[in-house]
PDB file of C-alpha atoms in Angstrom:
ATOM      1  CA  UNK S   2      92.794  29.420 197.222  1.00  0.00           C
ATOM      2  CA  UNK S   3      90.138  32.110 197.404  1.00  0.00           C
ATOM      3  CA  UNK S   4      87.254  30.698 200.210  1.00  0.00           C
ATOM      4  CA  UNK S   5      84.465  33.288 198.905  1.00  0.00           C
ATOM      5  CA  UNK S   6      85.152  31.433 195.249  1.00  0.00           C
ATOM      6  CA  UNK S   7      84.985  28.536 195.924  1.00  0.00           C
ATOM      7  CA  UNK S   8      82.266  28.020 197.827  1.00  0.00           C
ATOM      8  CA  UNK S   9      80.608  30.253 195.192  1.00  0.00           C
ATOM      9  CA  UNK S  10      81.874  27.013 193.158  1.00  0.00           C
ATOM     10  CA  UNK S  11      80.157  24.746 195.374  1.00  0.00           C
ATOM     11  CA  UNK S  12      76.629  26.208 194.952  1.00  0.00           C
ATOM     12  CA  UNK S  13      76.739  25.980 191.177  1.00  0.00           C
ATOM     13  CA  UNK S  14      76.505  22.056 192.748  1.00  0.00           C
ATOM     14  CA  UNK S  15      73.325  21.845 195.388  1.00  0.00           C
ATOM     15  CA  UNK S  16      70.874  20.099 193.475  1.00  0.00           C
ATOM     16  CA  UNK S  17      73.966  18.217 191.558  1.00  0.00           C
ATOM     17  CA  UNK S  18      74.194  14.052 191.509  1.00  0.00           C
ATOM     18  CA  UNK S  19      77.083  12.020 190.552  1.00  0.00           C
ATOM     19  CA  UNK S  20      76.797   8.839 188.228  1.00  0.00           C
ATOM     20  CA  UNK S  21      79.015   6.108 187.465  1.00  0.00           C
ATOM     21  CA  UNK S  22      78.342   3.425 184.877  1.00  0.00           C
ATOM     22  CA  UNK S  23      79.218  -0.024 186.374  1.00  0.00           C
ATOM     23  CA  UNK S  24      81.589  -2.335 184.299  1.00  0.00           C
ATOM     24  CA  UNK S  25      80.980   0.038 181.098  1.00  0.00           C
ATOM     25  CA  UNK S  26      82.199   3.485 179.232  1.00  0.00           C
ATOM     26  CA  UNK S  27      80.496   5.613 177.401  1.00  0.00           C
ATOM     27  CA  UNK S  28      81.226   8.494 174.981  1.00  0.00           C
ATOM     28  CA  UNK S  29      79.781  11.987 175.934  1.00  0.00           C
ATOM     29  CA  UNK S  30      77.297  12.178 173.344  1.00  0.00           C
ATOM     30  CA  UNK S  31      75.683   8.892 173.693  1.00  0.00           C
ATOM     31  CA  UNK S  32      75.625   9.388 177.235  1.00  0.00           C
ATOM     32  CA  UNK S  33      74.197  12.751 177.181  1.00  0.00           C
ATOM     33  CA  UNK S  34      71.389  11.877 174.734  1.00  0.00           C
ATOM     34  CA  UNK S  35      70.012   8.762 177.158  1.00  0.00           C
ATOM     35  CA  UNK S  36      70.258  10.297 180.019  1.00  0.00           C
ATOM     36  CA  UNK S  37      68.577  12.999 177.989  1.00  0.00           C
ATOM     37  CA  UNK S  38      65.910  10.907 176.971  1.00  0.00           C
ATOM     38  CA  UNK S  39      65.168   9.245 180.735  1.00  0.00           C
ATOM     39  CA  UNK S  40      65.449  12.244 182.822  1.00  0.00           C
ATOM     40  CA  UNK S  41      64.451  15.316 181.327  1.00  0.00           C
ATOM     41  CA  UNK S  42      60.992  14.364 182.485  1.00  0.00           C
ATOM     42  CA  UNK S  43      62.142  15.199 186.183  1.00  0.00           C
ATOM     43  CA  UNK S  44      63.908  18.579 184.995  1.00  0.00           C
ATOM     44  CA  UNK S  45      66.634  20.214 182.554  1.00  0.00           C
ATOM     45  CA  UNK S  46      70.067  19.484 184.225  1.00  0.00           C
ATOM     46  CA  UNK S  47      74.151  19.953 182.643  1.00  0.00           C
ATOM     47  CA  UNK S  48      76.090  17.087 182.659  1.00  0.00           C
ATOM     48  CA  UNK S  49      79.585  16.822 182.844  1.00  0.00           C
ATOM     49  CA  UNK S  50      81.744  14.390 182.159  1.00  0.00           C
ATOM     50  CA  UNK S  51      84.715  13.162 184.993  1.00  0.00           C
ATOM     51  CA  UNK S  52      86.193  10.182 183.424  1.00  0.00           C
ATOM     52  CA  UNK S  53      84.844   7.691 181.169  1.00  0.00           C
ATOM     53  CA  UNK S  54      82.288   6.157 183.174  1.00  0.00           C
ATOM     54  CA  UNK S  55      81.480   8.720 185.449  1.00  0.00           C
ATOM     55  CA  UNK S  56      79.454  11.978 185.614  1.00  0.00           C
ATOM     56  CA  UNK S  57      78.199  14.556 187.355  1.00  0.00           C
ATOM     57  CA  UNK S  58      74.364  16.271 186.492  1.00  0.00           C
ATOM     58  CA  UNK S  59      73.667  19.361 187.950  1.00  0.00           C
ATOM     59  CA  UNK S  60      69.568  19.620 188.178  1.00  0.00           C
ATOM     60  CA  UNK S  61      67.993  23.382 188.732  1.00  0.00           C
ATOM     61  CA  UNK S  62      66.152  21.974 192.016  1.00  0.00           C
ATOM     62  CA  UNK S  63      65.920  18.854 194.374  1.00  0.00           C
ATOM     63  CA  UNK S  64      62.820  17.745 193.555  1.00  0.00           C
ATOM     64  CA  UNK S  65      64.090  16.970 189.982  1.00  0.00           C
ATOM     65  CA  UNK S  66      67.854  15.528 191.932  1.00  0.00           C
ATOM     66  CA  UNK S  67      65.527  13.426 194.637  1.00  0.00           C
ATOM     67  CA  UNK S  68      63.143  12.399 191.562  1.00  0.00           C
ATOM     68  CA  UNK S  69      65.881  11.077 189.475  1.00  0.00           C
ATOM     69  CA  UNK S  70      67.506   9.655 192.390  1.00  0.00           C
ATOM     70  CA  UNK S  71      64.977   7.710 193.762  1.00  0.00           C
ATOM     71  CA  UNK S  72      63.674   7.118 190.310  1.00  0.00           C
ATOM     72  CA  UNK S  73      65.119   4.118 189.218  1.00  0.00           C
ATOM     73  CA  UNK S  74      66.949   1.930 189.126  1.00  0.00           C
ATOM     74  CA  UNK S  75      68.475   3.191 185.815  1.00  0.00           C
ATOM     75  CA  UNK S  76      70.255   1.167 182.842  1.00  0.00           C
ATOM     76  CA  UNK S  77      72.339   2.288 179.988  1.00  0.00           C
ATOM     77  CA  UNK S  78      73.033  -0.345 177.421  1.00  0.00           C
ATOM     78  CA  UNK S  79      72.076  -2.997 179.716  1.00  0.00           C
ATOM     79  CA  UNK S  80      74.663  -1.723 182.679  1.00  0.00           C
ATOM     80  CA  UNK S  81      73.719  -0.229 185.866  1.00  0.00           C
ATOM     81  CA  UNK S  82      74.224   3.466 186.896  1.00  0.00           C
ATOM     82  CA  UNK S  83      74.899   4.363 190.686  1.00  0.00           C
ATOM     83  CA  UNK S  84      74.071   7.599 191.371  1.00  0.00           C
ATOM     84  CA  UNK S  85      74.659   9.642 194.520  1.00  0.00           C
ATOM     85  CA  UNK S  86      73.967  13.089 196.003  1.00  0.00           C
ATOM     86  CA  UNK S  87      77.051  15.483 195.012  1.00  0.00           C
ATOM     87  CA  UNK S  88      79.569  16.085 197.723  1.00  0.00           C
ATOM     88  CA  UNK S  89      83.151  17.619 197.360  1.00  0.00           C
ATOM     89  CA  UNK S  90      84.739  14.911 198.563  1.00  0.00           C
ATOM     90  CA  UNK S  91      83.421  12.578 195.865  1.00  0.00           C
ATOM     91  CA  UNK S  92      86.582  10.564 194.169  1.00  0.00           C
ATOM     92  CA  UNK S  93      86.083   9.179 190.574  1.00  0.00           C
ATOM     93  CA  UNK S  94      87.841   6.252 191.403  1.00  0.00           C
ATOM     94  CA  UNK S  95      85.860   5.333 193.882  1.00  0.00           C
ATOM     95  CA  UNK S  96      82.298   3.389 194.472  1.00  0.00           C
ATOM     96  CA  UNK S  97      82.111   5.045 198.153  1.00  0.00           C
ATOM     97  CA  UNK S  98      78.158   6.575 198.102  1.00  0.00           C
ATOM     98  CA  UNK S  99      76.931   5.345 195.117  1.00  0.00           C
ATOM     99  CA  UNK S 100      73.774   3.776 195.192  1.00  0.00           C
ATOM    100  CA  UNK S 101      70.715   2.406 193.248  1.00  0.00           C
ATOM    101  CA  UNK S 102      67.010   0.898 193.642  1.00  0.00           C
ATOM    102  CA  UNK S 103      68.073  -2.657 192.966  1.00  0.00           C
ATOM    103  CA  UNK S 104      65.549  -5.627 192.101  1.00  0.00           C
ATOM    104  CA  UNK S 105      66.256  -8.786 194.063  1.00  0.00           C
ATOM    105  CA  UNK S 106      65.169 -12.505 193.818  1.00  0.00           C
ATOM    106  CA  UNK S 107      65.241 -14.573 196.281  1.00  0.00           C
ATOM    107  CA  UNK S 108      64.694 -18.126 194.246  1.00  0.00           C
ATOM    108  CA  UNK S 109      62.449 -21.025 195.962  1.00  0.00           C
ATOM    109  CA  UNK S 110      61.878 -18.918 199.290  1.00  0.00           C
ATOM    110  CA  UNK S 111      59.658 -20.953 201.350  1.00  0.00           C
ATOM    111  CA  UNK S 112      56.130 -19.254 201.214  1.00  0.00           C
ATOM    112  CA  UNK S 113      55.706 -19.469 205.020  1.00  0.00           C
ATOM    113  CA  UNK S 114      57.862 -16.688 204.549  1.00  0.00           C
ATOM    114  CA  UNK S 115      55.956 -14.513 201.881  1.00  0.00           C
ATOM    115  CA  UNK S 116      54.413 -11.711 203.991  1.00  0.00           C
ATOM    116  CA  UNK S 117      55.187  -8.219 204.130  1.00  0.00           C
ATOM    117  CA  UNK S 118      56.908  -8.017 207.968  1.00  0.00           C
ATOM    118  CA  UNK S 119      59.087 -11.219 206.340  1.00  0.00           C
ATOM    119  CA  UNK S 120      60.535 -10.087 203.348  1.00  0.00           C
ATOM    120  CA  UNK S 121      61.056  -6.651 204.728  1.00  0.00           C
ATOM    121  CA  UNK S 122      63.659  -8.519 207.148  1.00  0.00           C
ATOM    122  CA  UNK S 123      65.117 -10.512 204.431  1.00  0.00           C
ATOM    123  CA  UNK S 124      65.578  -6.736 202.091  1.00  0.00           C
ATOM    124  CA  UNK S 125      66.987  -5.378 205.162  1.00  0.00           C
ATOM    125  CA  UNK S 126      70.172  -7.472 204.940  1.00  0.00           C
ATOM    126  CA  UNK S 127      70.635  -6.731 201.532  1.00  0.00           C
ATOM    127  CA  UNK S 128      70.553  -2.561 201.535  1.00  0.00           C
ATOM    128  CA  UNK S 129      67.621  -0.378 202.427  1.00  0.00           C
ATOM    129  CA  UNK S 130      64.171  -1.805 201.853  1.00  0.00           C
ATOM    130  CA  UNK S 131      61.716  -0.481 199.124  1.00  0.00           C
ATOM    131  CA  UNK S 132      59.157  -2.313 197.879  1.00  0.00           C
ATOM    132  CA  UNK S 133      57.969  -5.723 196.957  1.00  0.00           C
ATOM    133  CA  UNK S 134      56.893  -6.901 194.182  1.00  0.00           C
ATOM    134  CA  UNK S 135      53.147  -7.106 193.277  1.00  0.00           C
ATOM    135  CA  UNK S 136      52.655 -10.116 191.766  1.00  0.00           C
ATOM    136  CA  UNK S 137      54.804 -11.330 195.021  1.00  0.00           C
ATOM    137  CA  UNK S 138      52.398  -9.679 197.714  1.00  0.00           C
ATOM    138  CA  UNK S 139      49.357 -10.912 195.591  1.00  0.00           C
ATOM    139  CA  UNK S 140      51.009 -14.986 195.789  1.00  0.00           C
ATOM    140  CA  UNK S 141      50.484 -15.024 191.838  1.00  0.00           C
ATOM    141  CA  UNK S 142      54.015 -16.451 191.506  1.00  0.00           C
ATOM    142  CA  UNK S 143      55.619 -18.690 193.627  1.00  0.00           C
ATOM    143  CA  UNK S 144      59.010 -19.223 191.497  1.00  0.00           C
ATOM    144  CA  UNK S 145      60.491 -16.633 193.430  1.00  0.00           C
ATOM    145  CA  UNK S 146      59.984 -13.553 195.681  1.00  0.00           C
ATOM    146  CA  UNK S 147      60.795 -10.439 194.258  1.00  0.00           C
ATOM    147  CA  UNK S 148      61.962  -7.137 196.273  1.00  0.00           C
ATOM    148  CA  UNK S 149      63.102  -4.175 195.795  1.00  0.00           C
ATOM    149  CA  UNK S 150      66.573  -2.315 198.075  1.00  0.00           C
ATOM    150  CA  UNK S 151      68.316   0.652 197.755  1.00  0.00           C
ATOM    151  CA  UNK S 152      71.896  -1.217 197.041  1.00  0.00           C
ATOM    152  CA  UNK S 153      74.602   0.229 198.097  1.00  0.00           C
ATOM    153  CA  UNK S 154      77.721  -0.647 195.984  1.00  0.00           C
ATOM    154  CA  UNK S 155      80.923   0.356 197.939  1.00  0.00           C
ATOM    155  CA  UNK S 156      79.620  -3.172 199.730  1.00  0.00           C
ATOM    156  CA  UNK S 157      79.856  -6.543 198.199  1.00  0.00           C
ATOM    157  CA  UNK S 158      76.989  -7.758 197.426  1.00  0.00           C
ATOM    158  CA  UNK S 159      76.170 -11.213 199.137  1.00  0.00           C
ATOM    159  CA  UNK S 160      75.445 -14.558 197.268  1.00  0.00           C
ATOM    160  CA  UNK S 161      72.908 -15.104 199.814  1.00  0.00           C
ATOM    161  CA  UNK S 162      71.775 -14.261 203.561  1.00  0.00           C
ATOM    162  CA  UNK S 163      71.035 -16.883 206.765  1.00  0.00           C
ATOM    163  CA  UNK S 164      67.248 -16.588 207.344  1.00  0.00           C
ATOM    164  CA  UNK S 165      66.137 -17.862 211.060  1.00  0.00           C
ATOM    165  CA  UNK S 166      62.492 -19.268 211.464  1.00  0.00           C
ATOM    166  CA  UNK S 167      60.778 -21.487 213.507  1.00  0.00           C
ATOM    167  CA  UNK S 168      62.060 -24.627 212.321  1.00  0.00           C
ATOM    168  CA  UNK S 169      65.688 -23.389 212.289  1.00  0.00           C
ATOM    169  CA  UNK S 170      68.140 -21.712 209.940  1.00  0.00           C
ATOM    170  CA  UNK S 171      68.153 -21.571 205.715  1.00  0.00           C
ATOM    171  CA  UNK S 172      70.694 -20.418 203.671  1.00  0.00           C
ATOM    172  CA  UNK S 173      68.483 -18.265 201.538  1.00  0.00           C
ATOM    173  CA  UNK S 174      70.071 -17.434 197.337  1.00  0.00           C
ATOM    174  CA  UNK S 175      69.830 -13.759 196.118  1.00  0.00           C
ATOM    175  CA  UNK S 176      69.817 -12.759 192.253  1.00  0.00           C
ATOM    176  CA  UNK S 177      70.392  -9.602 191.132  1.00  0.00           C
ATOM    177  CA  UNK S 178      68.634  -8.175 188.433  1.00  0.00           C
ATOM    178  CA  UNK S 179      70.292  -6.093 185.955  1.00  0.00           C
ATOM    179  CA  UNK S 180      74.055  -6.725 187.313  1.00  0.00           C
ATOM    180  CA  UNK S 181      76.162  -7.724 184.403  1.00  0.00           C
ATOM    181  CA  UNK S 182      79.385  -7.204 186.194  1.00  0.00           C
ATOM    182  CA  UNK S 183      79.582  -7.996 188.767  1.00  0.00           C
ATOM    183  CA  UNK S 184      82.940 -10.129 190.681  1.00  0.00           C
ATOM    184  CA  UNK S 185      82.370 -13.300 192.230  1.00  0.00           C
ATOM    185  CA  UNK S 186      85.760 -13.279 194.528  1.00  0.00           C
ATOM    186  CA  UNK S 187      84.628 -10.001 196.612  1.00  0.00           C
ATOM    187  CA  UNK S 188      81.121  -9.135 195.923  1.00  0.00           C
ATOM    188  CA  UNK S 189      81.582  -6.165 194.553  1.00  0.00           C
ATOM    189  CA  UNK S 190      79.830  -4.482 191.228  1.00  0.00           C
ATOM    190  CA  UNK S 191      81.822  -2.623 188.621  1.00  0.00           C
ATOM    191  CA  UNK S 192      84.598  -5.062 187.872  1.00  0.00           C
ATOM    192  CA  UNK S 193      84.890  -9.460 187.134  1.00  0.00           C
ATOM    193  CA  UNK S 194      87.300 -11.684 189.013  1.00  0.00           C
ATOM    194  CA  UNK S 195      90.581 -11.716 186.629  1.00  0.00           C
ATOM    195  CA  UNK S 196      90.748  -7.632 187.533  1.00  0.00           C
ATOM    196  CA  UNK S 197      89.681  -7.888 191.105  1.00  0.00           C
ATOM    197  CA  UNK S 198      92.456  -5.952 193.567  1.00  0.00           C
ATOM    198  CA  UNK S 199      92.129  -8.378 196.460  1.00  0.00           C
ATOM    199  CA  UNK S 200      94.645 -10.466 196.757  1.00  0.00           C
ATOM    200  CA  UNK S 201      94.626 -14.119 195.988  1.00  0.00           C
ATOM    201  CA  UNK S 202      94.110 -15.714 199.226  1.00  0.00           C
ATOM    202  CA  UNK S 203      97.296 -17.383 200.788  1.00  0.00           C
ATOM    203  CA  UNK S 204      97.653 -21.570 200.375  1.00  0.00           C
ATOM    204  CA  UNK S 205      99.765 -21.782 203.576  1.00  0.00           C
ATOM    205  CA  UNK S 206      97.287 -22.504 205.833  1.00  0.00           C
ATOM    206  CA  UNK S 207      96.322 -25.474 203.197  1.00  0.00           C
ATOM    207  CA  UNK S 208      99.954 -26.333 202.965  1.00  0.00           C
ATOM    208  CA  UNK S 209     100.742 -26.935 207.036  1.00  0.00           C
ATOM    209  CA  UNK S 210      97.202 -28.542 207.424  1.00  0.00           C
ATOM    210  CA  UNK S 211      98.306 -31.347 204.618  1.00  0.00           C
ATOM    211  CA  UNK S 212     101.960 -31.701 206.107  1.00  0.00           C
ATOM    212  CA  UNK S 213     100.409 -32.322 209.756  1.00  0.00           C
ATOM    213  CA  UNK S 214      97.860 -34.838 208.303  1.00  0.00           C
ATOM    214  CA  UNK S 215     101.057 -36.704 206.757  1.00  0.00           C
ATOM    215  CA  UNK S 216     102.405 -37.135 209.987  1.00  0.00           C
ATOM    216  CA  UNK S 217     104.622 -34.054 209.157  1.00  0.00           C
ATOM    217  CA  UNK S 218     105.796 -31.190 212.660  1.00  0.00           C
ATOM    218  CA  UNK S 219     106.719 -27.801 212.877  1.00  0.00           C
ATOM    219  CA  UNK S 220     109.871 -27.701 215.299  1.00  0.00           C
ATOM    220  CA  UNK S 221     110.794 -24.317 214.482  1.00  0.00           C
ATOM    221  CA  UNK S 222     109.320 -21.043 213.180  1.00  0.00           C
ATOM    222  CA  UNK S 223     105.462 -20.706 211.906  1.00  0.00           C
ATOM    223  CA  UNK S 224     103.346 -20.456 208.757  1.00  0.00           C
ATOM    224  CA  UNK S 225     105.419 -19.695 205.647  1.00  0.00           C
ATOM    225  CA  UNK S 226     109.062 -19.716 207.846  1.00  0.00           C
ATOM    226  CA  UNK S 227     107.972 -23.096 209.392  1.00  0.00           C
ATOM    227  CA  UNK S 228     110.224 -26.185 209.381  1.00  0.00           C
ATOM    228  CA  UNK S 229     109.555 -29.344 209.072  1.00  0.00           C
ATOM    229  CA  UNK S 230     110.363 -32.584 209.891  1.00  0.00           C
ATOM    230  CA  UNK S 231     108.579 -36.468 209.749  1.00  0.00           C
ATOM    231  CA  UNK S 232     109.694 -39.356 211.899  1.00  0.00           C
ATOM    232  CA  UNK S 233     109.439 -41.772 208.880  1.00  0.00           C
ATOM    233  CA  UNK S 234     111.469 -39.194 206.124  1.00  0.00           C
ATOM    234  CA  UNK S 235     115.041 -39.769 205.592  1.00  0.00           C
ATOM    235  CA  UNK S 236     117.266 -36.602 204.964  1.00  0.00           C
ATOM    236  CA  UNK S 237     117.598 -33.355 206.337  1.00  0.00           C
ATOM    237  CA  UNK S 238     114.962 -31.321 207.705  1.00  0.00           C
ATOM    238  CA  UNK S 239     112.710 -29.701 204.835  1.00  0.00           C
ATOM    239  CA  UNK S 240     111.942 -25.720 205.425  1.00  0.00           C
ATOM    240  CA  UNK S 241     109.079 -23.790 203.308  1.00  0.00           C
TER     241      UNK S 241
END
């Protein structure tokens, strides 16, 4: 391949972001008209499609990228877009880089906890701190704290976070706003748990603890090529 090209290629890309729609598609059209709508404020910009639920825009400077970017978080027909700075290496199939300003509750948090130095430690578990919620800071609203992280989304996101205080350890909940796919096997956005790829986890370990409990012993092998045998059962050894 010609270098001079394409790195000529590449520069048509330096104030460029890439999108991804989590959990929906889109056609072109409708896609190009709200994203039309929502950020032509920060600057013209060409998008092009990659697949079906992902996109790249290419902006005419950084302050309208960056402004977009840090701009949201951003919803199309109720479903989250994670957005990223364009790199070559981006993969379509992929959530590595993507991002978004993400809303979080954190339901019945003690409000010995409810100042600023606080909650910043409890957002900085979850993703990169923003804000916090005004009506939170101002204690008008004690239902739950509300804050504000930049998520990243090639993590799982966690049911909830340990909090340590003076008179010991909490389990603390997290909500999401805005997540409506989200898979409750691995954490992760963009999918639900009858199409997650991690494997269902393996009952052996279940299995032996049971057989030992029933008075059951390995004598030979281990785990799955384990055999068995029970000084009250009649018969011939019984392998798994």
């Amino acid at each position: 391949m010609d270098a001079e090209l394409v790195h000529q290629a590449m520069g048509r890309f330096e104030f460029a972001l890439v999108g991804k729609l989590l959990g929906r598609r889109l056609p072109f059209h409708y896609l190009q008209t709200e994203l039309q709508r929502r950020w032509l404020p920060h600057g013209d910009f060409q998008l092009i499609m990659l697949s079906g639920d992902c996109f790249t825009c290419v902006f005419h400077s950084v302050e309208a990228r960056d402004g977009v970017l840090m701009g949201g978080p951003w919803f199309l027909n109720g479903f989250l877009v994670g957005l990223d700075v364009w790199s070559r290496t981006f993969s379509p199939s992929s959530l590595s880089g993507l991002s978004s300003p993400l809303w979080v509750r954190l339901p019945c948090l003690p409000l010995i906890y409810w100042d600023k130095k606080n909650l910043g430690r409890i957002a900085a578990m979850l993703g990169d701190p923003l804000w916090i919620d005004a009506v939170t800071s101002r204690w008008e609203r004690a239902e739950f704290a509300r804050v504000c992280v930049k998520a990243d989304f090639s993590k799982p996101l966690p049911a909830g976070v340990w909090i340590s205080g003076p008179f010991g350890k909490k389990f603390q909940k997290v909500e999401y706003e805005g997540i409506a796919v989200i898979c409750f096997k691995c954490g992760c956005v963009g999918h639900k748990i009858g199409s997650c790829p991690l494997p269902p986890p393996s009952r052996i370990p279940v299995l032996c603890s049971s057989l030992i409990k029933a008075g059951w012993s390995c004598v030979m092998g281990s785990g799955s090529s384990c055999t068995w045998t029970c000084a009250t059962a009649a018969g011939p050894l019984w392998q798994r």
